[in-house]
Tab-separated table of C-alpha atoms in Angstrom:
chain	number	residue	atom	x	y	z
G	1	MET	CA	183.014	17.253	-106.094
G	2	LYS	CA	179.503	17.936	-107.301
G	3	PRO	CA	178.559	20.922	-109.608
G	4	ASN	CA	176.311	22.340	-106.814
G	5	MET	CA	178.761	22.457	-104.347
G	6	LYS	CA	181.345	23.872	-106.552
G	7	ARG	CA	178.977	26.719	-107.515
G	8	LEU	CA	178.409	27.168	-103.525
G	9	LEU	CA	181.871	27.616	-103.090
G	10	PHE	CA	182.471	29.952	-105.561
G	11	PHE	CA	179.584	32.158	-104.349
G	12	LEU	CA	182.016	31.983	-100.684
G	13	LEU	CA	184.936	32.874	-102.021
G	14	LEU	CA	183.435	35.669	-103.672
G	15	VAL	CA	181.990	37.223	-100.454
G	16	PHE	CA	185.164	36.651	-99.075
G	17	VAL	CA	187.011	39.011	-101.532
G	18	VAL	CA	183.976	41.685	-101.277
G	19	VAL	CA	184.581	41.776	-97.473
G	20	ILE	CA	187.924	42.015	-97.651
G	21	GLY	CA	187.895	45.189	-100.393
G	22	VAL	CA	184.963	46.261	-97.638
G	23	LEU	CA	187.228	46.434	-94.871
G	24	HIS	CA	189.893	47.950	-96.791
G	25	THR	CA	187.622	51.050	-97.615
G	26	LEU	CA	186.200	51.549	-93.981
G	27	THR	CA	189.620	51.239	-92.066
G	28	PRO	CA	191.554	54.487	-91.665
G	29	GLY	CA	194.733	54.558	-93.523
G	30	HIS	CA	196.848	54.815	-90.478
G	31	MET	CA	195.918	51.406	-89.610
G	32	ILE	CA	198.684	49.751	-91.565
G	33	PHE	CA	198.332	46.352	-89.634
G	34	TYR	CA	194.981	45.477	-90.374
G	35	HIS	CA	195.596	46.933	-94.165
G	36	ASP	CA	198.715	44.398	-94.343
G	37	THR	CA	196.564	41.687	-92.692
G	38	TYR	CA	193.524	41.663	-95.184
G	39	ARG	CA	195.942	42.184	-98.293
G	40	ARG	CA	197.753	38.933	-97.490
G	41	LEU	CA	194.193	37.028	-96.613
G	42	CYS	CA	193.588	38.042	-100.332
G	43	TYR	CA	196.147	34.712	-101.154
G	44	PHE	CA	193.387	32.362	-99.726
G	45	PRO	CA	190.823	32.958	-101.968
G	46	ILE	CA	193.017	32.979	-105.122
G	47	ALA	CA	194.873	30.088	-103.815
G	48	ILE	CA	191.457	27.894	-103.038
G	49	GLY	CA	189.957	29.042	-106.404
G	50	ALA	CA	193.149	28.020	-108.445
G	51	ILE	CA	192.976	24.258	-106.599
G	52	LEU	CA	189.305	24.114	-107.284
G	53	TYR	CA	188.556	25.361	-110.490
G	54	GLY	CA	192.045	25.479	-112.034
G	55	LEU	CA	193.563	28.102	-114.216
G	56	ARG	CA	190.688	29.914	-115.029
G	57	GLY	CA	189.499	29.910	-111.386
G	58	GLY	CA	192.759	31.498	-110.078
G	59	ILE	CA	193.028	34.159	-112.605
G	60	CYS	CA	189.048	35.165	-111.918
G	61	LEU	CA	189.375	35.117	-108.029
G	62	ALA	CA	193.240	36.956	-108.461
G	63	VAL	CA	191.160	40.028	-110.735
G	64	LEU	CA	188.558	39.974	-107.711
G	65	SER	CA	191.198	40.306	-105.247
G	66	CYS	CA	192.830	42.906	-107.209
G	67	MET	CA	189.635	44.736	-107.935
G	68	ALA	CA	189.130	44.637	-103.712
G	69	PHE	CA	192.336	45.780	-103.321
G	70	VAL	CA	191.799	49.220	-105.429
G	71	PRO	CA	190.361	51.186	-102.393
G	72	HIS	CA	193.666	50.504	-100.360
G	73	LEU	CA	195.635	52.102	-103.563
G	74	TYR	CA	193.738	55.224	-102.978
G	75	MET	CA	194.982	55.795	-99.536
G	76	PHE	CA	198.810	55.534	-100.679
G	77	TRP	CA	198.415	57.710	-103.578
G	78	ALA	CA	199.426	60.826	-101.708
G	79	ARG	CA	202.393	59.094	-99.922
G	80	GLY	CA	204.431	59.589	-102.994
G	81	PRO	CA	205.248	57.051	-105.987
G	82	GLU	CA	207.599	54.814	-103.969
G	83	ALA	CA	205.181	53.763	-101.283
G	84	TYR	CA	202.362	53.785	-104.294
G	85	TYR	CA	204.351	51.382	-106.783
G	86	SER	CA	205.531	49.189	-103.565
G	87	GLU	CA	201.823	48.451	-102.900
G	88	LEU	CA	201.076	48.355	-106.544
G	89	SER	CA	203.312	45.402	-107.069
G	90	GLU	CA	201.063	43.247	-104.527
G	91	ILE	CA	198.566	43.326	-107.829
G	92	LEU	CA	200.974	41.339	-109.685
G	93	PHE	CA	201.768	38.812	-106.938
G	94	TYR	CA	198.095	38.172	-107.003
G	95	LEU	CA	197.992	37.735	-110.473
G	96	ALA	CA	201.076	35.698	-110.474
G	97	ALA	CA	199.894	33.550	-107.772
G	98	GLY	CA	196.471	32.791	-109.557
G	99	VAL	CA	198.422	32.009	-112.727
G	100	VAL	CA	200.900	29.690	-111.384
G	101	ILE	CA	198.799	27.598	-108.726
G	102	GLY	CA	195.926	27.253	-111.542
G	103	LEU	CA	198.667	25.715	-114.012
G	104	ILE	CA	200.040	23.184	-111.515
G	105	SER	CA	196.086	22.877	-110.189
G	106	SER	CA	195.136	21.927	-114.088
G	107	ARG	CA	198.051	19.807	-114.744
G	108	GLU	CA	197.093	17.712	-111.489
G	109	ASN	CA	193.274	17.739	-112.684
G	110	LYS	CA	194.297	16.326	-116.183
G	111	LEU	CA	196.531	13.602	-114.889
G	112	LYS	CA	193.988	12.727	-112.244
G	113	GLY	CA	191.479	12.297	-115.551
G	114	LYS	CA	193.983	10.155	-116.878
G	115	TYR	CA	194.974	8.059	-114.185
G	116	LYS	CA	190.998	7.812	-113.665
G	117	ASN	CA	190.328	6.549	-117.382
G	118	LEU	CA	193.519	4.396	-116.856
G	119	SER	CA	191.996	2.827	-113.600
G	120	GLU	CA	188.442	2.173	-115.560
G	121	LYS	CA	190.273	0.452	-118.384
G	122	LEU	CA	192.238	-1.575	-115.764
G	123	ALA	CA	189.267	-2.477	-113.828
G	124	GLY	CA	187.408	-3.274	-117.285
G	125	SER	CA	190.147	-5.625	-118.283
G	126	TYR	CA	190.141	-7.204	-114.866
G	127	LYS	CA	186.860	-7.678	-114.986
G	128	ARG	CA	186.876	-9.504	-118.833
G	129	LEU	CA	189.883	-11.499	-117.210
G	130	HIS	CA	188.006	-12.514	-114.348
G	131	ASP	CA	184.672	-13.533	-116.568
G	132	GLN	CA	187.079	-15.251	-119.086
G	133	ALA	CA	188.781	-17.254	-116.368
G	134	SER	CA	185.748	-17.904	-114.776
G	135	GLN	CA	184.459	-19.704	-118.362
G	136	LEU	CA	187.732	-21.551	-118.576
G	137	VAL	CA	187.204	-22.747	-115.076
G	138	GLU	CA	183.859	-24.032	-115.974
G	139	ALA	CA	184.607	-25.339	-119.481
G	140	GLU	CA	187.406	-27.454	-118.021
G	141	LYS	CA	184.802	-28.523	-115.297
G	142	GLN	CA	182.615	-29.502	-118.144
G	143	LEU	CA	185.113	-31.069	-119.893
G	144	GLY	CA	186.015	-32.995	-116.754
G	145	GLU	CA	182.670	-34.468	-116.400
G	146	SER	CA	182.380	-35.021	-120.030
G	147	GLN	CA	185.406	-37.634	-120.309
G	148	LYS	CA	183.758	-39.332	-116.941
G	149	LEU	CA	180.576	-39.626	-118.987
G	150	SER	CA	182.572	-40.797	-121.729
G	151	LEU	CA	184.094	-43.204	-119.390
G	152	LEU	CA	180.936	-44.519	-117.884
G	153	ALA	CA	179.418	-45.023	-121.280
G	154	HIS	CA	182.028	-47.471	-121.813
G	155	VAL	CA	181.911	-49.242	-118.573
G	156	SER	CA	177.613	-48.997	-118.541
G	157	ALA	CA	177.691	-50.505	-121.835
G	158	SER	CA	180.048	-53.401	-120.946
G	159	LEU	CA	178.125	-53.979	-117.845
G	160	ALA	CA	174.771	-53.891	-119.089
G	161	HIS	CA	176.125	-56.448	-121.826
G	162	GLU	CA	176.995	-58.856	-119.063
G	163	ILE	CA	173.763	-58.253	-117.005
G	164	LYS	CA	171.711	-59.482	-120.164
G	165	ASN	CA	172.671	-63.121	-119.635
G	166	PRO	CA	172.141	-63.657	-115.658
G	167	LEU	CA	169.072	-61.474	-116.331
G	168	ALA	CA	167.407	-63.964	-118.777
G	169	SER	CA	168.215	-66.927	-116.134
G	170	ILE	CA	166.462	-64.939	-113.332
G	171	LYS	CA	163.749	-64.541	-115.304
G	172	GLY	CA	163.338	-67.838	-116.545
G	173	ALA	CA	163.512	-68.706	-112.711
G	174	ALA	CA	161.039	-66.514	-111.817
G	175	GLU	CA	158.335	-67.629	-114.254
G	176	ILE	CA	158.698	-71.134	-113.228
G	177	LEU	CA	158.065	-69.986	-110.000
G	178	ALA	CA	155.192	-67.892	-111.182
G	179	ASP	CA	153.698	-71.185	-112.946
G	180	GLU	CA	154.090	-73.444	-109.359
G	181	VAL	CA	152.835	-71.086	-107.208
G	182	PRO	CA	149.005	-70.500	-107.737
G	183	GLU	CA	147.180	-66.742	-107.829
G	184	ASN	CA	145.628	-67.066	-104.676
G	185	HIS	CA	148.798	-68.105	-102.858
G	186	PRO	CA	149.878	-65.092	-100.524
G	187	LYS	CA	153.400	-65.104	-101.871
G	188	HIS	CA	152.222	-64.662	-105.406
G	189	GLU	CA	152.369	-60.910	-105.156
G	190	PHE	CA	155.906	-61.305	-104.387
G	191	ILE	CA	156.714	-63.284	-107.265
G	192	GLU	CA	154.424	-60.756	-109.612
G	193	ILE	CA	156.663	-57.906	-108.361
G	194	MET	CA	159.948	-59.978	-108.975
G	195	ARG	CA	158.926	-60.451	-112.563
G	196	SER	CA	157.822	-57.136	-112.866
G	197	GLU	CA	161.290	-55.611	-111.420
G	198	ILE	CA	163.313	-58.177	-113.727
G	199	SER	CA	161.154	-56.648	-116.780
G	200	ARG	CA	161.922	-53.085	-115.806
G	201	LEU	CA	165.473	-54.219	-115.221
G	202	ASN	CA	165.563	-55.734	-119.030
G	203	HIS	CA	164.065	-52.254	-120.449
G	204	SER	CA	166.766	-50.481	-118.592
G	205	VAL	CA	169.635	-52.605	-119.842
G	206	GLU	CA	168.291	-52.053	-123.269
G	207	ASP	CA	167.914	-48.374	-122.790
G	208	VAL	CA	171.243	-47.996	-121.470
G	209	LEU	CA	173.019	-50.196	-124.637
G	210	LYS	CA	170.456	-47.791	-126.736
G	211	TYR	CA	172.117	-45.088	-125.481
G	212	CYS	CA	175.550	-46.091	-125.646
G	213	ARG	CA	174.924	-47.132	-129.420
G	214	GLY	CA	173.523	-43.430	-130.087
G	215	GLN	CA	169.923	-45.119	-130.933
G	216	GLN	CA	166.322	-43.269	-130.105
G	217	GLN	CA	164.234	-45.070	-127.952
G	218	HIS	CA	160.729	-45.266	-129.465
G	219	ASP	CA	159.054	-47.730	-126.853
G	220	LYS	CA	155.423	-47.472	-125.902
G	221	VAL	CA	156.006	-46.345	-122.361
G	222	ARG	CA	153.377	-47.999	-119.571
G	223	LYS	CA	151.526	-45.705	-117.555
G	224	GLU	CA	150.310	-46.207	-114.291
G	225	PRO	CA	148.845	-44.066	-111.152
G	226	VAL	CA	151.238	-42.314	-109.355
G	227	GLY	CA	149.917	-43.480	-106.132
G	228	LYS	CA	150.162	-47.200	-107.046
G	229	ILE	CA	154.079	-46.446	-108.212
G	230	ILE	CA	154.726	-45.174	-104.662
G	231	ASN	CA	153.275	-48.094	-102.886
G	232	GLN	CA	155.102	-50.351	-104.905
G	233	VAL	CA	158.561	-48.661	-104.457
G	234	VAL	CA	157.901	-48.614	-100.817
G	235	LEU	CA	157.066	-52.428	-100.934
G	236	LEU	CA	160.242	-52.927	-102.966
G	237	LEU	CA	162.416	-51.518	-99.896
G	238	GLU	CA	160.170	-53.258	-96.940
G	239	ALA	CA	163.291	-54.949	-96.362
G	240	GLY	CA	165.490	-52.001	-95.956
G	241	LEU	CA	162.580	-50.098	-93.846
G	242	GLU	CA	162.174	-52.870	-91.767
G	243	GLU	CA	165.600	-53.593	-90.795
G	244	LYS	CA	165.981	-50.289	-89.456
G	245	SER	CA	162.384	-49.903	-88.014
G	246	ILE	CA	161.571	-46.728	-90.100
G	247	ARG	CA	158.027	-45.487	-90.175
G	248	VAL	CA	156.842	-44.615	-93.848
G	249	SER	CA	153.717	-42.422	-93.667
G	250	ILE	CA	151.890	-41.811	-97.321
G	251	GLN	CA	149.395	-38.725	-97.109
G	252	THR	CA	147.354	-38.377	-100.434
G	253	GLU	CA	144.586	-36.044	-101.201
G	254	PRO	CA	141.216	-37.268	-102.484
G	255	GLU	CA	140.711	-37.148	-106.102
G	256	GLU	CA	138.443	-38.137	-108.739
G	257	LYS	CA	140.727	-39.387	-111.083
G	258	GLU	CA	144.019	-40.306	-110.492
G	259	PHE	CA	147.303	-38.537	-111.836
G	260	VAL	CA	149.220	-41.183	-113.985
G	261	THR	CA	152.697	-41.024	-115.845
G	262	ASP	CA	155.623	-43.122	-116.885
G	263	GLU	CA	155.902	-45.931	-114.500
G	264	ALA	CA	159.335	-47.285	-115.476
G	265	ALA	CA	160.798	-44.065	-115.027
G	266	MET	CA	158.895	-42.804	-111.832
G	267	ILE	CA	159.977	-46.003	-110.092
G	268	GLN	CA	163.619	-45.104	-110.885
G	269	VAL	CA	162.934	-41.719	-109.623
G	270	LEU	CA	161.394	-42.475	-106.644
G	271	MET	CA	163.733	-45.461	-105.725
G	272	ASN	CA	166.752	-43.216	-105.788
G	273	ILE	CA	165.142	-40.713	-103.627
G	274	MET	CA	163.753	-43.305	-101.072
G	275	ILE	CA	167.124	-44.952	-100.774
G	276	ASN	CA	168.772	-41.921	-100.054
G	277	ALA	CA	165.891	-41.260	-97.269
G	278	VAL	CA	166.524	-44.653	-95.641
G	279	ASP	CA	170.323	-44.194	-95.801
G	280	ALA	CA	169.993	-40.545	-93.878
G	281	VAL	CA	167.881	-41.454	-91.146
G	282	GLU	CA	168.742	-43.295	-88.082
G	283	LYS	CA	167.282	-46.220	-86.718
G	284	ASN	CA	163.135	-45.715	-85.937
G	285	GLY	CA	163.495	-42.919	-88.097
G	286	ARG	CA	160.569	-41.293	-89.973
G	287	ILE	CA	159.824	-40.673	-93.740
G	288	ILE	CA	156.266	-39.108	-95.082
G	289	ILE	CA	155.500	-39.287	-98.604
G	290	GLU	CA	153.033	-36.565	-99.390
G	291	LEU	CA	151.063	-36.554	-103.043
G	292	GLY	CA	148.519	-33.972	-103.924
G	293	LYS	CA	147.575	-31.821	-106.617
G	294	TYR	CA	149.678	-28.592	-107.529
G	295	GLU	CA	148.411	-26.148	-110.220
G	296	ARG	CA	148.100	-27.958	-113.558
G	297	GLY	CA	149.690	-31.021	-112.364
G	298	CYS	CA	150.953	-33.405	-109.656
G	299	LEU	CA	153.200	-32.781	-106.812
G	300	ILE	CA	155.320	-35.301	-104.568
G	301	ARG	CA	156.899	-34.623	-101.905
G	302	ILE	CA	159.680	-37.086	-99.531
G	303	SER	CA	160.606	-35.701	-96.359
G	304	ASP	CA	162.566	-37.388	-93.724
G	305	ASP	CA	164.099	-36.530	-90.186
G	306	GLY	CA	167.604	-37.213	-91.205
G	307	PRO	CA	170.263	-34.898	-90.865
G	308	GLY	CA	169.520	-32.646	-93.690
G	309	ILE	CA	170.959	-31.142	-96.411
G	310	ASP	CA	173.252	-27.775	-96.222
G	311	GLU	CA	171.117	-24.915	-98.182
G	312	GLY	CA	174.204	-24.165	-99.895
G	313	LEU	CA	174.347	-27.683	-101.264
G	314	PHE	CA	170.626	-27.805	-103.067
G	315	GLU	CA	171.483	-27.187	-106.326
G	316	LYS	CA	175.070	-28.977	-105.713
G	317	VAL	CA	173.759	-32.692	-104.849
G	318	PHE	CA	171.739	-32.868	-108.565
G	319	GLN	CA	175.204	-32.658	-110.143
G	320	SER	CA	176.997	-35.736	-111.643
G	321	PHE	CA	179.479	-37.591	-109.492
G	322	VAL	CA	178.738	-35.465	-106.634
G	323	THR	CA	177.765	-37.699	-103.283
G	324	PHE	CA	178.055	-37.336	-99.393
G	325	LYS	CA	178.183	-41.119	-99.034
G	326	GLU	CA	181.223	-43.019	-98.850
G	327	GLU	CA	179.957	-45.951	-101.437
G	328	GLY	CA	177.821	-43.696	-103.457
G	329	THR	CA	178.414	-42.966	-106.968
G	330	GLY	CA	176.912	-39.487	-107.225
G	331	LEU	CA	174.620	-40.739	-110.052
G	332	GLY	CA	171.240	-41.306	-108.455
G	333	LEU	CA	170.174	-37.899	-108.280
G	334	SER	CA	171.714	-36.307	-111.147
G	335	ILE	CA	169.536	-39.015	-113.312
G	336	SER	CA	166.481	-38.818	-111.111
G	337	LYS	CA	167.026	-34.962	-112.222
G	338	ARG	CA	167.156	-35.817	-116.007
G	339	ILE	CA	164.586	-38.136	-115.934
G	340	VAL	CA	162.021	-35.884	-114.073
G	341	GLU	CA	162.728	-32.734	-116.524
G	342	SER	CA	162.476	-35.113	-119.444
G	343	LEU	CA	158.798	-35.700	-118.375
G	344	GLY	CA	158.374	-31.740	-118.103
G	345	GLY	CA	158.627	-31.527	-114.699
G	346	LYS	CA	161.296	-29.874	-112.102
G	347	ILE	CA	162.654	-31.495	-108.716
G	348	PHE	CA	164.136	-29.545	-105.798
G	349	ILE	CA	165.039	-29.445	-102.246
G	350	GLU	CA	163.484	-28.032	-99.259
G	351	GLU	CA	164.230	-28.299	-95.426
G	352	SER	CA	161.593	-30.840	-94.280
G	353	THR	CA	159.213	-30.359	-91.511
G	354	LEU	CA	160.830	-33.234	-89.447
G	355	GLY	CA	163.803	-31.785	-89.737
G	356	GLY	CA	165.863	-33.209	-92.684
G	357	ALA	CA	165.420	-33.226	-96.183
G	358	ALA	CA	162.522	-32.887	-98.297
G	359	PHE	CA	162.806	-33.616	-102.121
G	360	SER	CA	159.606	-32.157	-104.295
G	361	ILE	CA	158.780	-33.588	-107.635
G	362	PHE	CA	156.478	-31.440	-109.620
G	363	LEU	CA	154.848	-33.568	-112.839
G	364	PRO	CA	152.378	-31.373	-115.187
G	365	GLU	CA	149.706	-32.557	-117.115
G	366	LYS	CA	151.616	-33.494	-120.109
G	367	THR	CA	154.628	-35.326	-118.715
G	368	LEU	CA	155.043	-38.180	-121.741
G	369	GLY	CA	156.539	-35.720	-124.402
G	370	ASN	CA	154.179	-36.160	-126.999
G	371	ASN	CA	150.497	-35.016	-127.606
G	372	GLU	CA	148.770	-37.352	-124.969
G	373	SER	CA	147.381	-34.725	-122.153
G	374	ILE	CA	147.354	-36.860	-118.561
G	375	LYS	CA	144.063	-35.152	-117.299
G	376	HIS	CA	144.157	-34.797	-113.667
G	377	VAL	CA	140.826	-33.313	-112.200
C-alpha cells in the first residue's frame, strides 16, 4: 500500500475513534444499549490499525480507544465499584486486542517481506538461468554451424581442386573459339562473356583454395561500373529468363560519373539474388532492377512479383544453410551478405511493390577496403 493511502486510512480511523468518544459523551447514561454498541465498535479501528500498521498501530489505536472510552467510565462511577470495574476491564481488552493482533500482523508482514525477497531472488536466478540457457543454445547452434562450415571447407577444397583441371580445358577451348570467330561476328560477344566467366570462375576457385589453406588474398581487384555489371548478369541469365518469359526492367538514374566497384564480387552477389528471383517468380513474371545514388554511395534494389518472404524470416534468410528451395544449399545469400559487408555495404530485404520480395544493396563510396575512394557525383 502506498504511504499516502496509509496516512489517509490512519486519519479516518482516528476520526472514527473521536466520533465514538463524542457519542459516549452526548448519549445519556441510561441508554445502555447505545453505550454497549459504541464500546464494541471500538474494536474495529483497533483491529484494522493492528493489521495495517502492525504492533505500533494496534497499541496506538487501542490507547486512543481507551481515551474515547473515558467519558463512558464517568457515567458508571456513581453505580458502585462492581459496575465501574466491570466497565474498566474493557480498557484492558482494548489493549490486549491491539497487542495480540499487532503481534500477529507484524509477524505476518515479516514473513511477507521474507517471501518477497525470496521471490525476487528466485526471479533473478530464473532470469540468469534463462540467459545461460539461451547462451548455451546459441553456442551449440554456432558450434553446429562451425562444424558444417569446417566440413564444407574440406569439401570445397577437394571440389575446387577437381574443378581446376576441366576448367583449364574449357578455357583452352574458349581461346581456340575466340581465335576462329572474328571480332565483328555477332556471336563474338558471347565468346568474350564465356572467357570472362571462365576467368572469374578460375579466380573463385583460387580464392576458395587460398581460403582453405588460410592464405590472404592480395590480388588486385578489377573495378567496373555497377550498371555494366548489372547488364552482364542479366545477359548471363538470359536463357533462364527466356525459358520462363520473365520481363526484366533496369531503371537507372542519370549520372555524370558511374559508380564503380569490385566486378567479380558484385557479379557473384547479383547472380545469387537474381537466380533466387528467377526461381521465385512464375511464368511471365516480372523483375525490376533499380540503380541510383543514395547518400554517399549507391543503392541497388532487385524486386520481383513472386510469393515474397515472411517478415519474420527477413534476417533468417541470410544465415548459412537456411534455404526454402528443395535443392538449395542455403549458402548463396549468406555468402552474398558477407561479400557486401566486406565491401563496406549492407544488404537487407523489404516487401516489393510488385508483391514479392525486394533485395536492397547499399554500397558506400569506399567499397574496396583500401584507401581508394570511389567517387560518385
